[in-house]
Amino acid sequence: MSRMLFVNLAVRDLDASIRFFRALGFEFNPKFTDESATCMIVSEQAYVMLLVEPRFADFTTKPIADPAKSTEALYCVSAASREEVDSFADAALAAGGTPAKEPQDFGFMYGRSFHDLDGHHWEVMWMDPQAAEQGPEEYAAQQQSA
């Protein structure tokens, strides 16, 4: 059975977050959007719920982490090419995001990372399709023997 994934993130300014993620090409489901939350569509099976902090607090008994001070998780989306990685990350920075780390280039895999407006750590990465299918170790061994 294929499952749907809903990642829930607390945000300070919902409208600013929507503008930021629209600048990266994401769309939103208006059926699950109101003044306190929106549903960002990542794929047919993956969604990110952006909830203003008071609404997010309704779903947890723990304090809400401050992503500007600590990393609660890393959120990674795939790209179809190295160029798309750069385009996506550049769009994030142009929309007000900040760099999280230097680009990482492992040959078969390339990625960049940024913090969104609330400090959540996002990564965008491309992996050679053959390496993704074989696994990085088998792919590297095959490349060395070629």
PDB file of C-alpha atoms in Angstrom:
ATOM      1  CA  MET A   1       0.000   0.000   0.000  1.00  0.00           C
ATOM      2  CA  SER A   2       1.275   3.422  -0.936  1.00  0.00           C
ATOM      3  CA  ARG A   3       0.854   5.958   1.873  1.00  0.00           C
ATOM      4  CA  MET A   4       0.457   9.683   1.754  1.00  0.00           C
ATOM      5  CA  LEU A   5       2.926  11.791   3.723  1.00  0.00           C
ATOM      6  CA  PHE A   6       1.945  15.005   5.506  1.00  0.00           C
ATOM      7  CA  VAL A   7       4.777  17.004   7.055  1.00  0.00           C
ATOM      8  CA  ASN A   8       3.546  19.737   9.397  1.00  0.00           C
ATOM      9  CA  LEU A   9       5.646  22.869   9.917  1.00  0.00           C
ATOM     10  CA  ALA A  10       5.031  25.783  12.246  1.00  0.00           C
ATOM     11  CA  VAL A  11       5.402  29.179  10.569  1.00  0.00           C
ATOM     12  CA  ARG A  12       5.259  32.710  11.941  1.00  0.00           C
ATOM     13  CA  ASP A  13       3.751  34.432   8.889  1.00  0.00           C
ATOM     14  CA  LEU A  14       1.563  32.207   6.714  1.00  0.00           C
ATOM     15  CA  ASP A  15       1.205  34.686   3.843  1.00  0.00           C
ATOM     16  CA  ALA A  16       4.974  35.248   3.661  1.00  0.00           C
ATOM     17  CA  SER A  17       5.577  31.480   3.714  1.00  0.00           C
ATOM     18  CA  ILE A  18       3.081  30.957   0.890  1.00  0.00           C
ATOM     19  CA  ARG A  19       4.814  33.638  -1.201  1.00  0.00           C
ATOM     20  CA  PHE A  20       8.219  32.075  -0.464  1.00  0.00           C
ATOM     21  CA  PHE A  21       7.217  28.550  -1.495  1.00  0.00           C
ATOM     22  CA  ARG A  22       5.262  29.790  -4.549  1.00  0.00           C
ATOM     23  CA  ALA A  23       8.511  31.416  -5.695  1.00  0.00           C
ATOM     24  CA  LEU A  24       9.990  27.895  -5.633  1.00  0.00           C
ATOM     25  CA  GLY A  25       7.196  26.574  -7.855  1.00  0.00           C
ATOM     26  CA  PHE A  26       4.992  24.884  -5.261  1.00  0.00           C
ATOM     27  CA  GLU A  27       1.207  24.972  -5.484  1.00  0.00           C
ATOM     28  CA  PHE A  28      -1.323  24.900  -2.662  1.00  0.00           C
ATOM     29  CA  ASN A  29      -4.606  23.066  -2.150  1.00  0.00           C
ATOM     30  CA  PRO A  30      -7.264  25.732  -1.500  1.00  0.00           C
ATOM     31  CA  LYS A  31      -9.570  23.127   0.079  1.00  0.00           C
ATOM     32  CA  PHE A  32      -7.121  22.836   2.976  1.00  0.00           C
ATOM     33  CA  THR A  33      -6.213  26.494   3.292  1.00  0.00           C
ATOM     34  CA  ASP A  34      -7.567  29.082   5.710  1.00  0.00           C
ATOM     35  CA  GLU A  35      -6.132  31.948   7.766  1.00  0.00           C
ATOM     36  CA  SER A  36      -4.222  29.527  10.017  1.00  0.00           C
ATOM     37  CA  ALA A  37      -2.952  26.829   7.643  1.00  0.00           C
ATOM     38  CA  THR A  38      -2.310  25.793   4.059  1.00  0.00           C
ATOM     39  CA  CYS A  39      -1.514  22.550   2.294  1.00  0.00           C
ATOM     40  CA  MET A  40       1.559  22.772   0.043  1.00  0.00           C
ATOM     41  CA  ILE A  41       1.583  20.118  -2.671  1.00  0.00           C
ATOM     42  CA  VAL A  42       4.960  18.414  -3.077  1.00  0.00           C
ATOM     43  CA  SER A  43       3.652  15.453  -5.116  1.00  0.00           C
ATOM     44  CA  GLU A  44       0.523  13.328  -5.449  1.00  0.00           C
ATOM     45  CA  GLN A  45       1.495  11.538  -2.235  1.00  0.00           C
ATOM     46  CA  ALA A  46       3.481  14.150  -0.288  1.00  0.00           C
ATOM     47  CA  TYR A  47       2.296  17.401   1.266  1.00  0.00           C
ATOM     48  CA  VAL A  48       3.613  20.009   3.665  1.00  0.00           C
ATOM     49  CA  MET A  49       1.098  21.612   5.979  1.00  0.00           C
ATOM     50  CA  LEU A  50       2.208  25.121   6.917  1.00  0.00           C
ATOM     51  CA  LEU A  51       0.476  26.103  10.151  1.00  0.00           C
ATOM     52  CA  VAL A  52       0.752  29.338  12.088  1.00  0.00           C
ATOM     53  CA  GLU A  53       2.310  28.608  15.463  1.00  0.00           C
ATOM     54  CA  PRO A  54      -0.926  28.797  17.538  1.00  0.00           C
ATOM     55  CA  ARG A  55      -2.625  26.337  15.160  1.00  0.00           C
ATOM     56  CA  PHE A  56       0.427  24.053  15.131  1.00  0.00           C
ATOM     57  CA  ALA A  57       0.342  24.036  18.946  1.00  0.00           C
ATOM     58  CA  ASP A  58      -3.131  22.451  18.780  1.00  0.00           C
ATOM     59  CA  PHE A  59      -1.494  19.242  17.506  1.00  0.00           C
ATOM     60  CA  THR A  60       1.242  18.767  20.099  1.00  0.00           C
ATOM     61  CA  THR A  61       1.781  18.774  23.835  1.00  0.00           C
ATOM     62  CA  LYS A  62       5.469  19.699  23.510  1.00  0.00           C
ATOM     63  CA  PRO A  63       6.931  23.174  23.044  1.00  0.00           C
ATOM     64  CA  ILE A  64       7.334  24.252  19.434  1.00  0.00           C
ATOM     65  CA  ALA A  65      10.987  24.144  18.392  1.00  0.00           C
ATOM     66  CA  ASP A  66      12.561  27.356  17.163  1.00  0.00           C
ATOM     67  CA  PRO A  67      14.167  26.351  13.842  1.00  0.00           C
ATOM     68  CA  ALA A  68      16.265  29.524  13.913  1.00  0.00           C
ATOM     69  CA  LYS A  69      18.085  28.133  16.973  1.00  0.00           C
ATOM     70  CA  SER A  70      18.097  24.361  16.428  1.00  0.00           C
ATOM     71  CA  THR A  71      17.494  21.876  13.636  1.00  0.00           C
ATOM     72  CA  GLU A  72      14.345  19.874  14.226  1.00  0.00           C
ATOM     73  CA  ALA A  73      14.633  17.997  10.897  1.00  0.00           C
ATOM     74  CA  LEU A  74      16.004  18.278   7.361  1.00  0.00           C
ATOM     75  CA  TYR A  75      13.483  18.446   4.520  1.00  0.00           C
ATOM     76  CA  CYS A  76      14.825  17.244   1.186  1.00  0.00           C
ATOM     77  CA  VAL A  77      13.190  17.418  -2.233  1.00  0.00           C
ATOM     78  CA  SER A  78      14.568  15.866  -5.397  1.00  0.00           C
ATOM     79  CA  ALA A  79      15.483  17.589  -8.633  1.00  0.00           C
ATOM     80  CA  ALA A  80      15.699  16.213 -12.172  1.00  0.00           C
ATOM     81  CA  SER A  81      19.191  17.609 -12.829  1.00  0.00           C
ATOM     82  CA  ARG A  82      22.124  19.478 -11.341  1.00  0.00           C
ATOM     83  CA  GLU A  83      20.870  22.590 -13.116  1.00  0.00           C
ATOM     84  CA  GLU A  84      17.465  22.224 -11.467  1.00  0.00           C
ATOM     85  CA  VAL A  85      19.176  21.953  -8.064  1.00  0.00           C
ATOM     86  CA  ASP A  86      20.910  25.270  -8.693  1.00  0.00           C
ATOM     87  CA  SER A  87      17.777  26.919 -10.086  1.00  0.00           C
ATOM     88  CA  PHE A  88      15.673  25.782  -7.111  1.00  0.00           C
ATOM     89  CA  ALA A  89      18.237  26.856  -4.506  1.00  0.00           C
ATOM     90  CA  ASP A  90      18.843  30.179  -6.269  1.00  0.00           C
ATOM     91  CA  ALA A  91      15.068  30.815  -6.286  1.00  0.00           C
ATOM     92  CA  ALA A  92      14.937  30.080  -2.548  1.00  0.00           C
ATOM     93  CA  LEU A  93      17.714  32.582  -1.861  1.00  0.00           C
ATOM     94  CA  ALA A  94      16.117  35.201  -4.132  1.00  0.00           C
ATOM     95  CA  ALA A  95      12.807  34.750  -2.260  1.00  0.00           C
ATOM     96  CA  GLY A  96      14.437  35.513   1.098  1.00  0.00           C
ATOM     97  CA  GLY A  97      15.889  32.167   2.162  1.00  0.00           C
ATOM     98  CA  THR A  98      19.422  31.942   3.522  1.00  0.00           C
ATOM     99  CA  PRO A  99      22.182  29.447   2.685  1.00  0.00           C
ATOM    100  CA  ALA A 100      22.394  26.519   5.102  1.00  0.00           C
ATOM    101  CA  LYS A 101      25.596  24.817   3.901  1.00  0.00           C
ATOM    102  CA  GLU A 102      27.998  24.860   1.000  1.00  0.00           C
ATOM    103  CA  PRO A 103      26.890  22.832  -2.058  1.00  0.00           C
ATOM    104  CA  GLN A 104      27.720  19.142  -1.792  1.00  0.00           C
ATOM    105  CA  ASP A 105      29.009  17.358  -4.899  1.00  0.00           C
ATOM    106  CA  PHE A 106      29.692  13.636  -4.705  1.00  0.00           C
ATOM    107  CA  GLY A 107      29.777  13.098  -8.470  1.00  0.00           C
ATOM    108  CA  PHE A 108      26.757  10.782  -8.562  1.00  0.00           C
ATOM    109  CA  MET A 109      24.824  13.119  -6.247  1.00  0.00           C
ATOM    110  CA  TYR A 110      24.665  16.902  -6.012  1.00  0.00           C
ATOM    111  CA  GLY A 111      22.776  19.037  -3.535  1.00  0.00           C
ATOM    112  CA  ARG A 112      22.334  22.465  -2.061  1.00  0.00           C
ATOM    113  CA  SER A 113      20.575  23.574   1.085  1.00  0.00           C
ATOM    114  CA  PHE A 114      18.874  26.659   2.460  1.00  0.00           C
ATOM    115  CA  HIS A 115      16.839  27.884   5.404  1.00  0.00           C
ATOM    116  CA  ASP A 116      13.315  29.096   4.682  1.00  0.00           C
ATOM    117  CA  LEU A 117      11.857  32.266   6.190  1.00  0.00           C
ATOM    118  CA  ASP A 118      11.267  30.528   9.541  1.00  0.00           C
ATOM    119  CA  GLY A 119      14.684  28.835   9.644  1.00  0.00           C
ATOM    120  CA  HIS A 120      13.561  25.338   8.586  1.00  0.00           C
ATOM    121  CA  HIS A 121      16.450  23.515   6.879  1.00  0.00           C
ATOM    122  CA  TRP A 122      15.603  22.441   3.306  1.00  0.00           C
ATOM    123  CA  GLU A 123      17.760  20.545   0.838  1.00  0.00           C
ATOM    124  CA  VAL A 124      17.348  19.978  -2.875  1.00  0.00           C
ATOM    125  CA  MET A 125      19.316  17.173  -4.463  1.00  0.00           C
ATOM    126  CA  TRP A 126      19.894  15.375  -7.729  1.00  0.00           C
ATOM    127  CA  MET A 127      21.123  11.791  -7.895  1.00  0.00           C
ATOM    128  CA  ASP A 128      22.297  10.019 -11.036  1.00  0.00           C
ATOM    129  CA  PRO A 129      19.363   7.718 -11.924  1.00  0.00           C
ATOM    130  CA  GLN A 130      21.679   4.705 -12.245  1.00  0.00           C
ATOM    131  CA  ALA A 131      23.154   5.390  -8.796  1.00  0.00           C
ATOM    132  CA  ALA A 132      19.658   5.746  -7.359  1.00  0.00           C
ATOM    133  CA  GLU A 133      18.653   2.391  -8.834  1.00  0.00           C
ATOM    134  CA  GLN A 134      21.825   0.503  -7.891  1.00  0.00           C
ATOM    135  CA  GLY A 135      22.632   2.226  -4.631  1.00  0.00           C
ATOM    136  CA  PRO A 136      25.639   4.515  -4.194  1.00  0.00           C
ATOM    137  CA  GLU A 137      28.165   1.845  -3.160  1.00  0.00           C
ATOM    138  CA  GLU A 138      27.434  -0.513  -6.061  1.00  0.00           C
ATOM    139  CA  TYR A 139      27.363   2.408  -8.483  1.00  0.00           C
ATOM    140  CA  ALA A 140      30.740   3.718  -7.227  1.00  0.00           C
ATOM    141  CA  ALA A 141      32.292   0.246  -7.455  1.00  0.00           C
ATOM    142  CA  GLN A 142      31.002  -0.139 -11.009  1.00  0.00           C
ATOM    143  CA  GLN A 143      32.383   3.280 -11.977  1.00  0.00           C
ATOM    144  CA  GLN A 144      35.824   2.421 -10.557  1.00  0.00           C
ATOM    145  CA  SER A 145      36.001  -0.881 -12.448  1.00  0.00           C
ATOM    146  CA  ALA A 146      34.954   0.703 -15.765  1.00  0.00           C
TER     147      ALA A 146
END
